[in-house]
Short mmCIF file of C-alpha atoms in Angstrom, two decimals:
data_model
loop_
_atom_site.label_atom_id
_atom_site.label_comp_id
_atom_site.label_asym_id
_atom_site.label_seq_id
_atom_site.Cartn_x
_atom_site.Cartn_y
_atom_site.Cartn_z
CA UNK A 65 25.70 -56.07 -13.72
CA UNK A 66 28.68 -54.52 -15.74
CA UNK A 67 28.50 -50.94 -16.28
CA UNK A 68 30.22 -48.92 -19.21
CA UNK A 69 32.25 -46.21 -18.09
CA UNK A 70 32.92 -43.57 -21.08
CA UNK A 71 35.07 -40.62 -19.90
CA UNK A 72 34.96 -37.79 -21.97
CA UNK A 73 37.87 -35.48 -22.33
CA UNK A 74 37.18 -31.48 -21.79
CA UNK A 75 39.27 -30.49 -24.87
CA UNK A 76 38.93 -26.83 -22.68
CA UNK A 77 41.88 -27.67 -20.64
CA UNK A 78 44.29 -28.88 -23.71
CA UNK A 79 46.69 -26.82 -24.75
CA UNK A 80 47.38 -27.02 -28.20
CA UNK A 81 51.43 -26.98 -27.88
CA UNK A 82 51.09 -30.05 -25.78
CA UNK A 83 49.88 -32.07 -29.09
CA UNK A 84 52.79 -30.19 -30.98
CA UNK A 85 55.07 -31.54 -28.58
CA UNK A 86 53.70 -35.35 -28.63
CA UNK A 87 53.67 -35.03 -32.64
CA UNK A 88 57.58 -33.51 -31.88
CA UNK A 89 58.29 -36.48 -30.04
CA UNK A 90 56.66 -38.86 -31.80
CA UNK A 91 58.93 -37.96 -34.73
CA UNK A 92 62.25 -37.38 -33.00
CA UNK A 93 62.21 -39.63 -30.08
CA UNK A 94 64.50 -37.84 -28.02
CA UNK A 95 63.16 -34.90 -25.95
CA UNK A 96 66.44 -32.62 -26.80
CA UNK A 97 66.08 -32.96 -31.03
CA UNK A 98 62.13 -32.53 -30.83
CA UNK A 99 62.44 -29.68 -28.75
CA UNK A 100 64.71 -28.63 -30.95
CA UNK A 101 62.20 -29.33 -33.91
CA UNK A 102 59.85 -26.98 -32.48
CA UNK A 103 62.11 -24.61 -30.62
CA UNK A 104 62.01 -25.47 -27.23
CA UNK A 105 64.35 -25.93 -24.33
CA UNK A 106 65.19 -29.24 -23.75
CA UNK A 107 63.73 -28.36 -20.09
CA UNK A 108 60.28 -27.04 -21.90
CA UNK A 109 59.90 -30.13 -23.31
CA UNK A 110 60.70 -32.28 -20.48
CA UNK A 111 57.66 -30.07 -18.77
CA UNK A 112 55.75 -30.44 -21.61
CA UNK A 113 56.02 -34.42 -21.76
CA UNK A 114 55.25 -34.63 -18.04
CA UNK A 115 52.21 -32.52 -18.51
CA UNK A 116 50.80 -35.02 -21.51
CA UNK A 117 51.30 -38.07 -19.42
CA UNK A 118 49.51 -36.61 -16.26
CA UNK A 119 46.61 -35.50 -19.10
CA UNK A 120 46.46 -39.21 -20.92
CA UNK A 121 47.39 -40.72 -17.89
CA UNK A 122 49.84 -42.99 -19.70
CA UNK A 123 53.31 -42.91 -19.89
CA UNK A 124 53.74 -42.36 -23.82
CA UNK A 125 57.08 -42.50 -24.09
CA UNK A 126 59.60 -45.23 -22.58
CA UNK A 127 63.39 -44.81 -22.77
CA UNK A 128 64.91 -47.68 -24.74
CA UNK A 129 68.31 -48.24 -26.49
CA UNK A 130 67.59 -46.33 -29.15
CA UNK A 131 65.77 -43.57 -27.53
CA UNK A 132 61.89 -42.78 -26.45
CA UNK A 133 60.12 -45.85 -27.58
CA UNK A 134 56.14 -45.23 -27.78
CA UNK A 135 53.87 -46.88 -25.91
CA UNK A 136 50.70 -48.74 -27.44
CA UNK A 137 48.36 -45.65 -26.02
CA UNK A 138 51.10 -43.21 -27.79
CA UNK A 139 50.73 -45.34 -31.37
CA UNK A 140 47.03 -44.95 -31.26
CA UNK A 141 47.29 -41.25 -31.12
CA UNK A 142 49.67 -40.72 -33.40
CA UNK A 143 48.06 -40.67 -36.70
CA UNK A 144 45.33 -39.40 -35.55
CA UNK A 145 47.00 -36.22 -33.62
CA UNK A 146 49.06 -35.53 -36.47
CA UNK A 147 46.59 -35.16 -38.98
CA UNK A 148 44.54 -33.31 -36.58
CA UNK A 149 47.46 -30.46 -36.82
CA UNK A 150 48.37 -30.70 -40.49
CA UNK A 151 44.76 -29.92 -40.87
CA UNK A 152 44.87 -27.27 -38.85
CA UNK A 153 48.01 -26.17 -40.62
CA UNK A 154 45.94 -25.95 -43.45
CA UNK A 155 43.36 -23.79 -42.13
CA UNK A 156 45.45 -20.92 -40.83
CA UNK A 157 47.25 -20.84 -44.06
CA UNK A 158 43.93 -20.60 -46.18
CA UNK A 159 43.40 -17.82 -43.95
CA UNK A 160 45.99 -15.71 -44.51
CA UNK A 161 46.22 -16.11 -48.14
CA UNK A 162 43.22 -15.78 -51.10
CA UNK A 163 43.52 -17.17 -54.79
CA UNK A 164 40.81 -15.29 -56.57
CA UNK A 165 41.17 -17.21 -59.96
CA UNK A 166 40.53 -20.60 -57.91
CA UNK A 167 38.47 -19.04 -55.15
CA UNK A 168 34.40 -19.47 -55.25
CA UNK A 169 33.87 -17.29 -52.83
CA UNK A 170 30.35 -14.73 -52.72
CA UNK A 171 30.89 -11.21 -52.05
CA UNK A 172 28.17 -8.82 -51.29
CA UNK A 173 28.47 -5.40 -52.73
CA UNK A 174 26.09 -2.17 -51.44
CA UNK A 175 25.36 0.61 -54.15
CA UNK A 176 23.98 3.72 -54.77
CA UNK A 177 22.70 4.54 -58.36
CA UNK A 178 25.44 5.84 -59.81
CA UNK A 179 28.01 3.31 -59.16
CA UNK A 180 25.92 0.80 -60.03
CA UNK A 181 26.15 1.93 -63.84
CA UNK A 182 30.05 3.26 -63.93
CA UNK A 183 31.00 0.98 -61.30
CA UNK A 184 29.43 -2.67 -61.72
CA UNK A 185 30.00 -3.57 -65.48
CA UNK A 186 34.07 -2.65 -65.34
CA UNK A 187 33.63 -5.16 -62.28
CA UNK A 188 32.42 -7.86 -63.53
CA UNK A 189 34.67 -7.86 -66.74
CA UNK A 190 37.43 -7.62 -64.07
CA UNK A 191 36.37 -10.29 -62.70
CA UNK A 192 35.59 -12.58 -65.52
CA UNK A 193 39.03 -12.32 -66.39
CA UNK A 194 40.81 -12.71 -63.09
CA UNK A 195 38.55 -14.64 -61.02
CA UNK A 196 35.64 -16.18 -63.04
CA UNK A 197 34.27 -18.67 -60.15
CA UNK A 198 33.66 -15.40 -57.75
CA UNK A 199 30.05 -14.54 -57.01
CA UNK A 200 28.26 -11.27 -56.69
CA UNK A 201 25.03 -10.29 -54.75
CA UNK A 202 24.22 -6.95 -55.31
CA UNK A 203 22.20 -4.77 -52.54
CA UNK A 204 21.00 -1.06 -53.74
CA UNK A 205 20.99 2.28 -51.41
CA UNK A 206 19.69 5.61 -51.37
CA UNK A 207 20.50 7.65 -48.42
CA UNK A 208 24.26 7.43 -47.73
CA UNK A 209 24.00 6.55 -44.52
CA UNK A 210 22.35 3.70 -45.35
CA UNK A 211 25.81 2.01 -45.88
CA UNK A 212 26.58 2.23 -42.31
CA UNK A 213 23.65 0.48 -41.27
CA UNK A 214 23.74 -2.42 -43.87
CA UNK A 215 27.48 -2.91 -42.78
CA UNK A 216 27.11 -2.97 -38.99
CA UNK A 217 24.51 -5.50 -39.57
CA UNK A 218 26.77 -7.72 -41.98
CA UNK A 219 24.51 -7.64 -45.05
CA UNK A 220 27.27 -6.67 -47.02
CA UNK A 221 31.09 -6.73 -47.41
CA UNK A 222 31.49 -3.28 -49.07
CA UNK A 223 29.92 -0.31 -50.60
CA UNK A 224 30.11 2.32 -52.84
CA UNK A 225 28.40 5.83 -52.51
CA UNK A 226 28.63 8.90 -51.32
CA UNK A 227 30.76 8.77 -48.00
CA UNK A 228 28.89 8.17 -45.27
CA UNK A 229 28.72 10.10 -41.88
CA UNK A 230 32.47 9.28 -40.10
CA UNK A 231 32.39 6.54 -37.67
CA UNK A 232 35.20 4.84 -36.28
CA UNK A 233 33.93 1.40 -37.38
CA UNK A 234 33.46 2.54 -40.91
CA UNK A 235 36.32 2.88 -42.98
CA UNK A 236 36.83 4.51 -46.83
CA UNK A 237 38.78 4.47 -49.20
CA UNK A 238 38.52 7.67 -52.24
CA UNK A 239 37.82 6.16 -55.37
CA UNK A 240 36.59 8.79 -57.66
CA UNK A 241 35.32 12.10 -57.98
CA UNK A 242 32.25 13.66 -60.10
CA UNK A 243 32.13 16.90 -61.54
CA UNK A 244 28.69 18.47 -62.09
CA UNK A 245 27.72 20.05 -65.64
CA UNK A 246 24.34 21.16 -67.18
CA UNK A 247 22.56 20.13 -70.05
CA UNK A 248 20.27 20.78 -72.26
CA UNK A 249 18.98 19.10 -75.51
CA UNK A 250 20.39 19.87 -79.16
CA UNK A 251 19.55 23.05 -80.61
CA UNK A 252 17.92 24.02 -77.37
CA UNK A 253 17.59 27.95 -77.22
CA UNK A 254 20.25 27.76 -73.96
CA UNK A 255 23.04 27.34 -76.45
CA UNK A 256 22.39 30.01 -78.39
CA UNK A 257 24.50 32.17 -76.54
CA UNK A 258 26.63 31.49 -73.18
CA UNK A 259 25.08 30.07 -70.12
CA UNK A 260 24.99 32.62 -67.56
CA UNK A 261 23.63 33.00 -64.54
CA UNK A 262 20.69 35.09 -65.59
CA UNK A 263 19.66 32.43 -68.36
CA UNK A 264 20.25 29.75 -66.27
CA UNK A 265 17.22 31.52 -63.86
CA UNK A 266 14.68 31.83 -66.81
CA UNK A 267 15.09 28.55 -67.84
CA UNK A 268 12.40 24.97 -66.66
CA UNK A 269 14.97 22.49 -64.16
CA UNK A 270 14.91 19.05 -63.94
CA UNK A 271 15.64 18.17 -60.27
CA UNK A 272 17.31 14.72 -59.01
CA UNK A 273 16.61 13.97 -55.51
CA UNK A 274 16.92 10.49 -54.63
CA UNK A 275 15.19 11.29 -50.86
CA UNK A 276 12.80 13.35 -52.79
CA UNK A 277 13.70 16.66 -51.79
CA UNK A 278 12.91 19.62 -53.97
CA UNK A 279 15.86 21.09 -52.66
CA UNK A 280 19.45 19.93 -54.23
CA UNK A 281 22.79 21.54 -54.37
CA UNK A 282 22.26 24.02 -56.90
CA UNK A 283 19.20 25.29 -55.22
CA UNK A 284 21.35 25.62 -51.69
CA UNK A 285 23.77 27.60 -53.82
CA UNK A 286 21.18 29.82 -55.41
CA UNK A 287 19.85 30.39 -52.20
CA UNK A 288 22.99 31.90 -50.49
CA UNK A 289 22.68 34.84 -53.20
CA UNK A 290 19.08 34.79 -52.45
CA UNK A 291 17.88 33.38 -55.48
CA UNK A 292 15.15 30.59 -56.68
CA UNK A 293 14.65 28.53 -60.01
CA UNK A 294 11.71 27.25 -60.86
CA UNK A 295 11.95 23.42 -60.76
CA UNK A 296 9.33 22.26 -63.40
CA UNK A 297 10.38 18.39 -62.73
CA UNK A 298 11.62 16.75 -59.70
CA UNK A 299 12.34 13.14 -60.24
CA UNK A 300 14.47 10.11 -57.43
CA UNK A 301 15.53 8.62 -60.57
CA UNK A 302 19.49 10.35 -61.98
CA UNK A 303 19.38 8.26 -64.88
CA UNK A 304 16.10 8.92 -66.60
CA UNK A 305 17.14 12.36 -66.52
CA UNK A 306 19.09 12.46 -69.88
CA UNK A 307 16.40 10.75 -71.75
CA UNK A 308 14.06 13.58 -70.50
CA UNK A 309 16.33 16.02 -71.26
CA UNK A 310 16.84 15.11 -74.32
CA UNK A 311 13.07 15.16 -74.98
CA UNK A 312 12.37 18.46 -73.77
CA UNK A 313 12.74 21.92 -72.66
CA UNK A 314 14.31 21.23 -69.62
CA UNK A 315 17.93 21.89 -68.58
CA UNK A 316 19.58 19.59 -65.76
CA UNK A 317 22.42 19.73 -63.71
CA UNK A 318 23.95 16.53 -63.22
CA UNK A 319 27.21 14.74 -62.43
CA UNK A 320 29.38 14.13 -65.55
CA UNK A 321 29.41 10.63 -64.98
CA UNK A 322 25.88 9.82 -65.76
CA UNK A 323 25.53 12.11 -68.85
CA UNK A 324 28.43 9.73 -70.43
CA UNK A 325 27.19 6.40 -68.80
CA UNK A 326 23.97 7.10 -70.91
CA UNK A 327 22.73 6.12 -73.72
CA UNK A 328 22.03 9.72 -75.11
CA UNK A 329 24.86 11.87 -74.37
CA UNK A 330 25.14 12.62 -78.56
CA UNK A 331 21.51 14.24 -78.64
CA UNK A 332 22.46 16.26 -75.37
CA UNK A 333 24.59 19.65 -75.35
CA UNK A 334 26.99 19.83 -72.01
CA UNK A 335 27.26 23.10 -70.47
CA UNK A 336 29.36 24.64 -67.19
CA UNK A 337 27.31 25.92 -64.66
CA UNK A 338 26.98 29.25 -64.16
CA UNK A 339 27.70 28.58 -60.51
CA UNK A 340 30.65 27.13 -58.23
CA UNK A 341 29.44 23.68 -57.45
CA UNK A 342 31.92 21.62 -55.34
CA UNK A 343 32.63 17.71 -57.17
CA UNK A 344 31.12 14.69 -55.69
CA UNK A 345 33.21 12.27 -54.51
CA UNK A 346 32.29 8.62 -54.33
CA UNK A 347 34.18 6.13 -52.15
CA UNK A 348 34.29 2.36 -50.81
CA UNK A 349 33.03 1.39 -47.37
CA UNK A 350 34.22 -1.21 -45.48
CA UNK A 351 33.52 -2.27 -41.82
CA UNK A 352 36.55 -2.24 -39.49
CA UNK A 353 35.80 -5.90 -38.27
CA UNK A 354 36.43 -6.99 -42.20
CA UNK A 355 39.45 -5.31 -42.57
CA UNK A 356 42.60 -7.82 -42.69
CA UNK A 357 40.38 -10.25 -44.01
CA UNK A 358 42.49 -11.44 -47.11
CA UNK A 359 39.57 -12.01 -49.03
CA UNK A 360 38.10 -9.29 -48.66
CA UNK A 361 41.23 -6.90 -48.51
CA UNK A 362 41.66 -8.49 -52.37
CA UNK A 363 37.97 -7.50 -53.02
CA UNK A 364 38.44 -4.04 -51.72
CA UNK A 365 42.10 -3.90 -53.74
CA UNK A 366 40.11 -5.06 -57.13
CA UNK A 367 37.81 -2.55 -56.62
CA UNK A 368 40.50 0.29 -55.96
CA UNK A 369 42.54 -0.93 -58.82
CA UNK A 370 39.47 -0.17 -61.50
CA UNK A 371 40.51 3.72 -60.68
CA UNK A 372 43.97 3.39 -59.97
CA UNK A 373 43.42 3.99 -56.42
#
């Protein structure tokens, strides 16, 4: 009975620089120019060959009058070895390098509300023109710390929002700031003289509160001077608020941003508060893991770029 005897290398005792060295030697046979080739001692190389006989168990290279002559075991790994390391070549250069206009890759992109409408469509004309065969998948947020849990978990690359809580895994980057203003329809009875504080008090507020809190920051202003309007509307939606607005009676105080990303900012009067209200800033959020990625550090930098950041 004959019996088959397969022996199976464990590639987790190869080094890789021994293959560099055959493919060396294969090329230059003479240990002193393919150490050379690769920039090793002529000594390193010696150690090196000795090391990939004992591991083939075969002596690979004979000396001869014109140098190492391969043996028959050495010839049948050649071609294969070698393009075994150009293609790994390949693939550690593809990693440190990203063509967006020939790349296909698919991003995944977190968003609150607001950037979603100021944000997304300068995006994508971005990246029609730069890098058409790149792929979107949008993923919508409400609480801000919501970010930090989609990107610990990997379901997406990036957000935009409010910052979320610090965390050393999280990192931001500013991208743009939001300035609150009030308004009121056209020829509302608000504008018939300035908007101060006491006016502001008698008038019917629209709220926005995304968690659904009848509480926002002009009511946490108010209430440090001990004061209260009456909220006659509370709504989780920003950008219905200009439509209603515009319908009504009702005054709102919103961010800047989504009175002109609207489609009715000309039958809407824009007033300053008659209170200090600190600016909103909005910024991209990244996990730490993701960033030297060059893909994704060109995502982040296209992003950045829309607001000269």
């Amino acid at each position: 009975m004959v019996c088959d005897y397969i022996h199976t290398m464990d590639l987790h005792g190869i080094d890789l620089n021994l293959l560099v060295a055959f493919d060396a030697l294969m090329a230059e046979r003479s240990v002193t120019r393919a150490g050379t080739r690769i920039g090793r001692t002529q000594p390193a190389m010696s150690a090196a060959l000795s090391r990939l006989r004992g591991l083939l168990n075969d002596e690979l290279f004979v000396r001869g009058p014109n140098g190492l002559q391969p043996t028959p075991r050495a010839l049948d790994l050649s071609e294969p070895l070698s393009h075994a390391l150009q293609e790994i070549q390949r693939t550690l250069e593809f990693t440190q390098a990203f063509d967006a206009s020939t790349s296909s890759a698919t991003f995944s992109l977190g968003l609150s509300d607001h950037p979603t409408f100021v944000v997304l469509p300068r995006l994508l004309q971005t990246l029609r023109e730069q890098a058409s065969g790149i792929t979107l998948r949008i993923r919508n947020f409400t609480a801000r710390d919501d970010a930090i849990s989609m990107l610990d978990a990997g379901e997406v690359d990036l957000t935009i929002g409010v910052p979320p809580t610090s965390s050393g895994r999280i990192l931001t980057r500013p991208l743009f700031v939001e300035r609150f203003v009030c308004i009121v329809r056209k020829n509302h009875p608000a504008t018939e003289r300035p908007l101060d504080l006491n006016r502001f008090l008698e008038l019917s507020h629209l709220l926005v509160s995304p968690e659904n809190d009848r509480f926002g920051r002009v009511d946490a202003e108010l209430a440090q001077r001990g004061l209260k309007r009456h909220l006659a509307l509370t709504l989780p939606h920003m950008y219905a608020a200009p439509l209603l607005v515009a319908s009504s009676d009702l005054i709102a105080t919103l961010m800047s941003g989504v009175v002109d990303a609207s489609q009715y900012a000309e039958q809407l009067m824009i007033l300053q508060p008659p209170i200090q209200l600190d600016p909103v800033q909005f910024s991209l959020s990244w996990h730490r893991r993701n960033d030297v990625h060059p893909a994704q550090r060109w995502f982040r930098d296209c992003i950045a770029a829309l607001y000269g950041c």
